[in-house]
Amino acid sequence: WVVVVVVGGMMVERAEAAVMAVDLGSEMMKIATVLPQRGVEIVINEQAKRKTPAAVAFGADGERVFGDAALAAAVKKPQRAALFSRDLVGNCTLAQLRAQFASRKECETARAFRINDDGAESSAVTSFSAEEITAMLLSKAQEFTASALGADAREAVRDVVITTPAWFDAAQRSALVDAAQLAGLNVLSLINGNTAVAVKYAFDWKGGDDRDNETVAFVDVGATSTTVSVIQVARTGKKKDKTVVKVMHHECDRVIGTKNIDAALVSRFAELADAQRGDDAKHNPTVRIPRAMMKLAREAKRVREILSANQDAHAMVEGLVDDNDFRAHVT
């Protein structure tokens, strides 16, 4: 992911201060900074981690929490959390308007994040657009970067390079720029995630007299989509001292992603939980309890990560419903 900083480095001369590079995923975001005479530095969050969940949660007093704290808050009050905002940025396209909505306002209302206190219809509701939530995430990234630089956020970081999925169209890219501007950031460039990977690959590529070009497939399995890019790297010039990166084709699947695996695990966990709960589940099945489903979703992600390197894993959620613990063995 840090390859986006390569592009950020190319933009330093155009920037007035440090350049922040953000790999903005639907589930996670990663940050780096580029400074003249200091090079590339990876930015860590408050937990000293390189990855921060792209999540925002709101307290009853309007306080915002981000990252792991937001996910923890989402388990307790799912209706006060906003997740996967990137995938909704700029989604009110002409095609969608024609197919699903009568007007742009209707579309924007339908895709807004509706935040309330207890989920009841009588509760006060505050709506945020995907661009507003994304702006909050970028502002938090700006804070992390400023903290790493030991300076004021607004003064330390004003310019940013952001990765986008290959399937983002012009409207979505424009909306992402709008979100950055809401955060007080100047977007130097948007770059496709796989293209950024190819640029980094080209920097490290060892060509030779018998191999002046190479065609490579880059596969990115994200949380909500999968992208395969065919990219050609070539040496040009009389001395073969120039490297050219040519994107030949992007192919995207907007359905397949790790979220599908998580959803399958959550569905199975809910069935097993109902079996363990007995008669109580007949009147109040687990799938109808948002807080329990958020707990299962969190555990499903942990189990999926374990299964990526192991043949089996044990799932356990304490106090899933009415102090009933959930346990399962997954192979």
mmCIF file of C-alpha atoms in Angstrom:
data_model
loop_
_atom_site.group_PDB
_atom_site.id
_atom_site.type_symbol
_atom_site.label_atom_id
_atom_site.label_comp_id
_atom_site.label_asym_id
_atom_site.label_seq_id
_atom_site.Cartn_x
_atom_site.Cartn_y
_atom_site.Cartn_z
ATOM 1 C CA TRP A 1 0.000 0.000 0.000
ATOM 2 C CA VAL A 2 2.825 2.446 0.721
ATOM 3 C CA VAL A 3 3.471 2.732 -2.996
ATOM 4 C CA VAL A 4 1.130 5.718 -3.061
ATOM 5 C CA VAL A 5 3.929 7.651 -1.386
ATOM 6 C CA VAL A 6 5.996 7.219 -4.536
ATOM 7 C CA VAL A 7 3.484 9.371 -6.343
ATOM 8 C CA GLY A 8 3.432 11.687 -3.345
ATOM 9 C CA GLY A 9 7.183 12.059 -3.653
ATOM 10 C CA MET A 10 6.815 13.065 -7.266
ATOM 11 C CA MET A 11 4.397 15.789 -6.166
ATOM 12 C CA VAL A 12 6.576 17.334 -3.458
ATOM 13 C CA GLU A 13 7.842 20.106 -5.717
ATOM 14 C CA ARG A 14 4.241 21.139 -6.413
ATOM 15 C CA ALA A 15 3.319 21.124 -2.729
ATOM 16 C CA GLU A 16 3.706 24.030 -0.321
ATOM 17 C CA ALA A 17 4.350 21.821 2.734
ATOM 18 C CA ALA A 18 4.430 18.133 3.542
ATOM 19 C CA VAL A 19 2.548 15.823 1.199
ATOM 20 C CA MET A 20 0.253 13.324 2.874
ATOM 21 C CA ALA A 21 -0.421 10.081 1.042
ATOM 22 C CA VAL A 22 -3.605 8.215 1.976
ATOM 23 C CA ASP A 23 -4.476 4.715 0.846
ATOM 24 C CA LEU A 24 -8.210 5.025 1.438
ATOM 25 C CA GLY A 25 -9.936 1.662 1.455
ATOM 26 C CA SER A 26 -13.556 0.870 2.157
ATOM 27 C CA GLU A 27 -12.574 -0.813 5.436
ATOM 28 C CA MET A 28 -9.107 0.507 6.302
ATOM 29 C CA MET A 29 -6.938 3.534 5.626
ATOM 30 C CA LYS A 30 -3.157 3.794 5.677
ATOM 31 C CA ILE A 31 -1.128 6.977 5.746
ATOM 32 C CA ALA A 32 2.371 8.147 4.866
ATOM 33 C CA THR A 33 4.043 11.512 4.492
ATOM 34 C CA VAL A 34 6.688 12.876 2.135
ATOM 35 C CA LEU A 35 8.916 15.799 3.088
ATOM 36 C CA PRO A 36 11.832 17.405 1.229
ATOM 37 C CA GLN A 37 15.156 16.222 2.684
ATOM 38 C CA ARG A 38 13.336 13.770 4.976
ATOM 39 C CA GLY A 39 11.978 11.321 2.460
ATOM 40 C CA VAL A 40 9.093 8.952 3.077
ATOM 41 C CA GLU A 41 7.784 8.277 6.567
ATOM 42 C CA ILE A 42 5.004 5.868 7.493
ATOM 43 C CA VAL A 43 2.428 7.448 9.791
ATOM 44 C CA ILE A 44 1.099 5.450 12.737
ATOM 45 C CA ASN A 45 -2.110 6.061 14.674
ATOM 46 C CA GLU A 46 -2.683 6.459 18.425
ATOM 47 C CA GLN A 47 -2.322 2.691 18.924
ATOM 48 C CA ALA A 48 1.007 2.726 17.055
ATOM 49 C CA LYS A 49 -0.582 0.793 14.183
ATOM 50 C CA ARG A 50 -0.083 1.419 10.470
ATOM 51 C CA LYS A 51 -3.688 0.583 9.574
ATOM 52 C CA THR A 52 -6.694 2.460 10.915
ATOM 53 C CA PRO A 53 -10.275 1.238 10.403
ATOM 54 C CA ALA A 54 -12.160 3.688 8.181
ATOM 55 C CA ALA A 55 -14.935 4.028 10.729
ATOM 56 C CA VAL A 56 -16.567 6.919 12.562
ATOM 57 C CA ALA A 57 -18.875 6.662 15.570
ATOM 58 C CA PHE A 58 -20.778 9.392 17.382
ATOM 59 C CA GLY A 59 -21.363 9.725 21.109
ATOM 60 C CA ALA A 60 -24.582 11.024 22.631
ATOM 61 C CA ASP A 61 -22.919 14.401 23.122
ATOM 62 C CA GLY A 62 -21.843 14.555 19.477
ATOM 63 C CA GLU A 63 -18.255 13.509 20.190
ATOM 64 C CA ARG A 64 -16.630 11.645 17.312
ATOM 65 C CA VAL A 65 -14.395 8.620 17.694
ATOM 66 C CA PHE A 66 -12.438 6.950 14.922
ATOM 67 C CA GLY A 67 -10.749 3.696 14.023
ATOM 68 C CA ASP A 68 -10.714 0.856 16.548
ATOM 69 C CA ALA A 69 -12.575 3.021 19.068
ATOM 70 C CA ALA A 70 -15.348 3.549 16.510
ATOM 71 C CA LEU A 71 -15.609 -0.193 15.862
ATOM 72 C CA ALA A 72 -15.830 -0.833 19.598
ATOM 73 C CA ALA A 73 -18.559 1.791 19.879
ATOM 74 C CA ALA A 74 -20.364 0.256 16.897
ATOM 75 C CA VAL A 75 -20.655 -3.043 18.763
ATOM 76 C CA LYS A 76 -22.549 -1.295 21.567
ATOM 77 C CA LYS A 77 -24.607 1.080 19.404
ATOM 78 C CA PRO A 78 -24.517 0.134 15.689
ATOM 79 C CA GLN A 79 -26.998 2.890 14.831
ATOM 80 C CA ARG A 80 -24.422 5.516 15.828
ATOM 81 C CA ALA A 81 -21.613 4.318 13.559
ATOM 82 C CA ALA A 82 -20.720 5.002 9.920
ATOM 83 C CA LEU A 83 -18.755 2.317 8.072
ATOM 84 C CA PHE A 84 -17.689 1.752 4.444
ATOM 85 C CA SER A 85 -18.265 5.398 3.499
ATOM 86 C CA ARG A 86 -15.781 5.368 0.610
ATOM 87 C CA ASP A 87 -17.938 3.057 -1.487
ATOM 88 C CA LEU A 88 -20.854 5.506 -1.296
ATOM 89 C CA VAL A 89 -18.897 8.607 -2.299
ATOM 90 C CA GLY A 90 -20.392 10.205 -5.423
ATOM 91 C CA ASN A 91 -22.793 7.322 -5.939
ATOM 92 C CA CYS A 92 -25.735 9.383 -7.143
ATOM 93 C CA THR A 93 -24.839 8.910 -10.791
ATOM 94 C CA LEU A 94 -27.107 9.549 -13.758
ATOM 95 C CA ALA A 95 -27.565 5.811 -14.310
ATOM 96 C CA GLN A 96 -28.660 5.302 -10.704
ATOM 97 C CA LEU A 97 -31.000 8.251 -10.875
ATOM 98 C CA ARG A 98 -32.675 6.795 -13.938
ATOM 99 C CA ALA A 99 -32.865 3.284 -12.513
ATOM 100 C CA GLN A 100 -33.752 3.835 -8.857
ATOM 101 C CA PHE A 101 -34.466 7.425 -7.876
ATOM 102 C CA ALA A 102 -36.688 10.230 -9.088
ATOM 103 C CA SER A 103 -34.242 12.981 -8.180
ATOM 104 C CA ARG A 104 -30.714 13.548 -6.942
ATOM 105 C CA LYS A 105 -32.080 14.685 -3.565
ATOM 106 C CA GLU A 106 -33.938 11.385 -3.199
ATOM 107 C CA CYS A 107 -30.768 9.494 -4.045
ATOM 108 C CA GLU A 108 -28.651 11.459 -1.564
ATOM 109 C CA THR A 109 -31.267 10.948 1.156
ATOM 110 C CA ALA A 110 -31.330 7.193 0.519
ATOM 111 C CA ARG A 111 -27.554 6.788 0.764
ATOM 112 C CA ALA A 112 -27.025 9.114 3.746
ATOM 113 C CA PHE A 113 -25.722 7.791 7.053
ATOM 114 C CA ARG A 114 -28.566 8.243 9.550
ATOM 115 C CA ILE A 115 -27.240 8.540 13.094
ATOM 116 C CA ASN A 116 -29.569 8.289 16.097
ATOM 117 C CA ASP A 117 -29.277 7.362 19.755
ATOM 118 C CA ASP A 118 -31.247 4.179 20.296
ATOM 119 C CA GLY A 119 -32.597 3.153 16.911
ATOM 120 C CA ALA A 120 -36.191 4.085 17.725
ATOM 121 C CA GLU A 121 -38.191 5.958 15.128
ATOM 122 C CA SER A 122 -38.938 8.685 17.689
ATOM 123 C CA SER A 123 -35.240 9.398 18.273
ATOM 124 C CA ALA A 124 -33.605 12.464 16.797
ATOM 125 C CA VAL A 125 -31.772 11.633 13.589
ATOM 126 C CA THR A 126 -28.761 13.372 12.093
ATOM 127 C CA SER A 127 -27.853 12.586 8.496
ATOM 128 C CA PHE A 128 -24.349 12.703 7.044
ATOM 129 C CA SER A 129 -23.431 12.236 3.414
ATOM 130 C CA ALA A 130 -20.693 9.811 2.434
ATOM 131 C CA GLU A 131 -18.557 12.803 1.465
ATOM 132 C CA GLU A 132 -18.932 14.297 4.956
ATOM 133 C CA ILE A 133 -17.968 11.027 6.653
ATOM 134 C CA THR A 134 -14.996 10.634 4.305
ATOM 135 C CA ALA A 135 -13.951 14.225 5.053
ATOM 136 C CA MET A 136 -13.959 13.345 8.759
ATOM 137 C CA LEU A 137 -11.683 10.368 8.061
ATOM 138 C CA LEU A 138 -9.285 12.494 5.999
ATOM 139 C CA SER A 139 -9.229 15.118 8.763
ATOM 140 C CA LYS A 140 -8.269 12.373 11.217
ATOM 141 C CA ALA A 141 -5.531 11.228 8.841
ATOM 142 C CA GLN A 142 -4.336 14.837 8.779
ATOM 143 C CA GLU A 143 -4.202 14.852 12.593
ATOM 144 C CA PHE A 144 -2.175 11.624 12.653
ATOM 145 C CA THR A 145 0.273 13.092 10.145
ATOM 146 C CA ALA A 146 0.613 16.375 12.033
ATOM 147 C CA SER A 147 1.253 14.450 15.250
ATOM 148 C CA ALA A 148 3.995 12.477 13.522
ATOM 149 C CA LEU A 149 5.561 15.717 12.285
ATOM 150 C CA GLY A 150 5.141 17.465 15.620
ATOM 151 C CA ALA A 151 3.246 20.407 14.159
ATOM 152 C CA ASP A 152 -0.194 21.936 13.810
ATOM 153 C CA ALA A 153 -2.380 19.881 11.463
ATOM 154 C CA ARG A 154 -3.458 22.748 9.223
ATOM 155 C CA GLU A 155 0.055 24.148 8.907
ATOM 156 C CA ALA A 156 1.873 20.822 8.583
ATOM 157 C CA VAL A 157 -0.345 19.144 6.001
ATOM 158 C CA ARG A 158 -2.344 20.808 3.263
ATOM 159 C CA ASP A 159 -1.586 18.638 0.217
ATOM 160 C CA VAL A 160 -2.634 15.040 -0.299
ATOM 161 C CA VAL A 161 -2.452 12.164 -2.774
ATOM 162 C CA ILE A 162 -5.270 9.618 -2.424
ATOM 163 C CA THR A 163 -5.732 6.162 -3.910
ATOM 164 C CA THR A 164 -9.032 5.287 -5.562
ATOM 165 C CA PRO A 165 -10.514 2.029 -6.842
ATOM 166 C CA ALA A 166 -10.156 1.497 -10.578
ATOM 167 C CA TRP A 167 -13.945 1.391 -10.843
ATOM 168 C CA PHE A 168 -14.388 4.959 -9.587
ATOM 169 C CA ASP A 169 -15.878 7.071 -12.372
ATOM 170 C CA ALA A 170 -15.458 10.816 -12.911
ATOM 171 C CA ALA A 171 -18.357 11.678 -10.587
ATOM 172 C CA GLN A 172 -16.964 9.556 -7.757
ATOM 173 C CA ARG A 173 -13.460 10.974 -8.185
ATOM 174 C CA SER A 174 -14.862 14.490 -8.162
ATOM 175 C CA ALA A 175 -16.857 13.713 -5.005
ATOM 176 C CA LEU A 176 -13.706 12.378 -3.318
ATOM 177 C CA VAL A 177 -11.928 15.638 -4.148
ATOM 178 C CA ASP A 178 -14.887 17.493 -2.628
ATOM 179 C CA ALA A 179 -14.547 15.408 0.538
ATOM 180 C CA ALA A 180 -10.857 16.290 0.772
ATOM 181 C CA GLN A 181 -11.668 19.964 0.325
ATOM 182 C CA LEU A 182 -14.215 19.712 3.147
ATOM 183 C CA ALA A 183 -11.306 18.515 5.282
ATOM 184 C CA GLY A 184 -9.261 21.537 4.220
ATOM 185 C CA LEU A 185 -6.951 19.509 1.977
ATOM 186 C CA ASN A 186 -5.655 20.230 -1.503
ATOM 187 C CA VAL A 187 -5.688 17.117 -3.695
ATOM 188 C CA LEU A 188 -2.543 16.935 -5.805
ATOM 189 C CA SER A 189 -3.511 13.667 -7.441
ATOM 190 C CA LEU A 190 -5.858 10.692 -7.339
ATOM 191 C CA ILE A 191 -4.291 7.407 -8.409
ATOM 192 C CA ASN A 192 -5.729 3.930 -8.895
ATOM 193 C CA GLY A 193 -4.539 1.576 -6.190
ATOM 194 C CA ASN A 194 -3.138 -1.049 -8.575
ATOM 195 C CA THR A 195 -1.466 1.634 -10.683
ATOM 196 C CA ALA A 196 0.319 2.853 -7.559
ATOM 197 C CA VAL A 197 1.493 -0.704 -6.922
ATOM 198 C CA ALA A 198 2.771 -0.903 -10.494
ATOM 199 C CA VAL A 199 4.752 2.326 -10.078
ATOM 200 C CA LYS A 200 6.473 0.904 -6.997
ATOM 201 C CA TYR A 201 7.071 -2.364 -8.852
ATOM 202 C CA ALA A 202 8.674 -0.424 -11.708
ATOM 203 C CA PHE A 203 11.077 1.288 -9.303
ATOM 204 C CA ASP A 204 12.264 -2.085 -8.009
ATOM 205 C CA TRP A 205 12.108 -3.921 -11.344
ATOM 206 C CA LYS A 206 15.405 -5.312 -12.582
ATOM 207 C CA GLY A 207 15.341 -5.300 -16.339
ATOM 208 C CA GLY A 208 18.176 -6.621 -18.473
ATOM 209 C CA ASP A 209 19.480 -6.816 -22.030
ATOM 210 C CA ASP A 210 17.298 -9.830 -22.673
ATOM 211 C CA ARG A 211 14.269 -8.507 -20.811
ATOM 212 C CA ASP A 212 13.307 -4.931 -21.611
ATOM 213 C CA ASN A 213 9.623 -5.294 -20.848
ATOM 214 C CA GLU A 214 7.356 -7.335 -18.654
ATOM 215 C CA THR A 215 3.594 -7.717 -18.374
ATOM 216 C CA VAL A 216 2.309 -8.260 -14.859
ATOM 217 C CA ALA A 217 -1.145 -8.918 -13.375
ATOM 218 C CA PHE A 218 -1.821 -7.143 -10.094
ATOM 219 C CA VAL A 219 -4.668 -8.527 -7.980
ATOM 220 C CA ASP A 220 -6.248 -6.480 -5.196
ATOM 221 C CA VAL A 221 -8.830 -8.297 -3.086
ATOM 222 C CA GLY A 222 -10.368 -5.575 -0.957
ATOM 223 C CA ALA A 223 -13.125 -5.594 1.614
ATOM 224 C CA THR A 224 -15.944 -4.846 -0.849
ATOM 225 C CA SER A 225 -14.467 -5.397 -4.313
ATOM 226 C CA THR A 226 -11.750 -7.174 -6.256
ATOM 227 C CA THR A 227 -9.640 -5.576 -8.974
ATOM 228 C CA VAL A 228 -7.279 -7.241 -11.431
ATOM 229 C CA SER A 229 -4.996 -4.978 -13.463
ATOM 230 C CA VAL A 230 -2.760 -5.960 -16.368
ATOM 231 C CA ILE A 231 0.156 -3.545 -16.509
ATOM 232 C CA GLN A 232 3.255 -3.440 -18.694
ATOM 233 C CA VAL A 233 6.605 -2.220 -17.414
ATOM 234 C CA ALA A 234 9.250 -1.428 -20.012
ATOM 235 C CA ARG A 235 12.745 0.054 -20.334
ATOM 236 C CA THR A 236 13.073 2.655 -23.097
ATOM 237 C CA GLY A 237 15.663 5.023 -24.464
ATOM 238 C CA LYS A 238 18.984 4.354 -26.139
ATOM 239 C CA LYS A 239 20.581 3.383 -22.834
ATOM 240 C CA LYS A 240 17.451 1.727 -21.500
ATOM 241 C CA ASP A 241 17.533 4.246 -18.682
ATOM 242 C CA LYS A 242 13.861 5.233 -18.754
ATOM 243 C CA THR A 243 11.043 3.188 -17.249
ATOM 244 C CA VAL A 244 7.531 3.323 -18.644
ATOM 245 C CA VAL A 245 4.466 1.987 -16.838
ATOM 246 C CA LYS A 246 1.532 1.293 -19.139
ATOM 247 C CA VAL A 247 -1.862 0.275 -17.791
ATOM 248 C CA MET A 248 -3.305 -2.145 -20.313
ATOM 249 C CA HIS A 249 -6.538 -3.112 -18.589
ATOM 250 C CA HIS A 250 -8.458 -2.961 -15.301
ATOM 251 C CA GLU A 251 -11.167 -5.506 -14.506
ATOM 252 C CA CYS A 252 -13.275 -5.007 -11.384
ATOM 253 C CA ASP A 253 -15.852 -7.049 -9.528
ATOM 254 C CA ARG A 254 -17.911 -4.825 -7.235
ATOM 255 C CA VAL A 255 -19.373 -7.785 -5.331
ATOM 256 C CA ILE A 256 -16.521 -10.144 -4.474
ATOM 257 C CA GLY A 257 -14.419 -9.128 -1.476
ATOM 258 C CA THR A 258 -13.444 -10.159 2.018
ATOM 259 C CA LYS A 259 -16.747 -8.736 3.220
ATOM 260 C CA ASN A 260 -18.464 -11.665 1.464
ATOM 261 C CA ILE A 261 -16.423 -14.113 3.517
ATOM 262 C CA ASP A 262 -17.239 -12.201 6.680
ATOM 263 C CA ALA A 263 -20.956 -12.195 5.798
ATOM 264 C CA ALA A 264 -20.927 -15.964 5.250
ATOM 265 C CA LEU A 265 -19.219 -16.491 8.602
ATOM 266 C CA VAL A 266 -21.634 -14.154 10.374
ATOM 267 C CA SER A 267 -24.627 -15.975 8.881
ATOM 268 C CA ARG A 268 -23.265 -19.323 10.025
ATOM 269 C CA PHE A 269 -22.373 -17.953 13.453
ATOM 270 C CA ALA A 270 -25.915 -16.604 13.873
ATOM 271 C CA GLU A 271 -27.350 -20.047 13.095
ATOM 272 C CA LEU A 272 -25.015 -21.717 15.588
ATOM 273 C CA ALA A 273 -25.790 -19.065 18.198
ATOM 274 C CA ASP A 274 -29.515 -19.703 17.832
ATOM 275 C CA ALA A 275 -28.929 -23.421 18.271
ATOM 276 C CA GLN A 276 -26.919 -22.760 21.438
ATOM 277 C CA ARG A 277 -29.538 -20.353 22.837
ATOM 278 C CA GLY A 278 -32.360 -22.846 22.467
ATOM 279 C CA ASP A 279 -36.019 -21.807 22.827
ATOM 280 C CA ASP A 280 -35.169 -18.150 23.451
ATOM 281 C CA ALA A 281 -33.884 -17.849 19.871
ATOM 282 C CA LYS A 282 -37.266 -18.888 18.441
ATOM 283 C CA HIS A 283 -38.862 -15.675 19.703
ATOM 284 C CA ASN A 284 -35.823 -13.416 19.305
ATOM 285 C CA PRO A 285 -33.376 -14.789 16.717
ATOM 286 C CA THR A 286 -29.837 -13.466 16.729
ATOM 287 C CA VAL A 287 -30.160 -11.853 13.295
ATOM 288 C CA ARG A 288 -32.758 -9.453 14.737
ATOM 289 C CA ILE A 289 -30.379 -8.168 17.427
ATOM 290 C CA PRO A 290 -28.120 -5.493 15.879
ATOM 291 C CA ARG A 291 -25.678 -5.430 18.772
ATOM 292 C CA ALA A 292 -25.218 -9.211 18.675
ATOM 293 C CA MET A 293 -24.718 -9.133 14.901
ATOM 294 C CA MET A 294 -22.040 -6.446 15.239
ATOM 295 C CA LYS A 295 -20.236 -8.623 17.782
ATOM 296 C CA LEU A 296 -20.409 -11.574 15.395
ATOM 297 C CA ALA A 297 -19.169 -9.410 12.517
ATOM 298 C CA ARG A 298 -16.146 -8.365 14.531
ATOM 299 C CA GLU A 299 -15.397 -11.963 15.471
ATOM 300 C CA ALA A 300 -15.934 -13.120 11.878
ATOM 301 C CA LYS A 301 -13.243 -10.730 10.673
ATOM 302 C CA ARG A 302 -10.812 -12.015 13.293
ATOM 303 C CA VAL A 303 -11.549 -15.637 12.377
ATOM 304 C CA ARG A 304 -11.179 -14.917 8.658
ATOM 305 C CA GLU A 305 -7.744 -13.397 9.242
ATOM 306 C CA ILE A 306 -6.691 -16.472 11.225
ATOM 307 C CA LEU A 307 -7.987 -18.818 8.513
ATOM 308 C CA SER A 308 -5.914 -16.997 5.889
ATOM 309 C CA ALA A 309 -2.851 -18.675 7.399
ATOM 310 C CA ASN A 310 -4.342 -21.645 9.277
ATOM 311 C CA GLN A 311 -6.655 -24.565 8.568
ATOM 312 C CA ASP A 312 -8.948 -23.971 11.531
ATOM 313 C CA ALA A 313 -9.869 -21.356 14.109
ATOM 314 C CA HIS A 314 -11.951 -21.022 17.253
ATOM 315 C CA ALA A 315 -14.601 -18.308 17.467
ATOM 316 C CA MET A 316 -15.765 -16.984 20.823
ATOM 317 C CA VAL A 317 -17.944 -14.047 21.808
ATOM 318 C CA GLU A 318 -18.605 -13.454 25.498
ATOM 319 C CA GLY A 319 -22.093 -12.280 26.410
ATOM 320 C CA LEU A 320 -23.436 -12.416 22.880
ATOM 321 C CA VAL A 321 -27.097 -12.291 23.986
ATOM 322 C CA ASP A 322 -28.316 -12.057 27.596
ATOM 323 C CA ASP A 323 -24.941 -13.125 29.015
ATOM 324 C CA ASN A 324 -24.914 -16.250 26.827
ATOM 325 C CA ASP A 325 -21.445 -16.878 25.437
ATOM 326 C CA PHE A 326 -20.963 -18.063 21.864
ATOM 327 C CA ARG A 327 -18.332 -20.596 20.840
ATOM 328 C CA ALA A 328 -17.655 -22.337 17.541
ATOM 329 C CA HIS A 329 -14.920 -24.241 15.746
ATOM 330 C CA VAL A 330 -14.346 -23.220 12.135
ATOM 331 C CA THR A 331 -12.403 -25.296 9.608
#
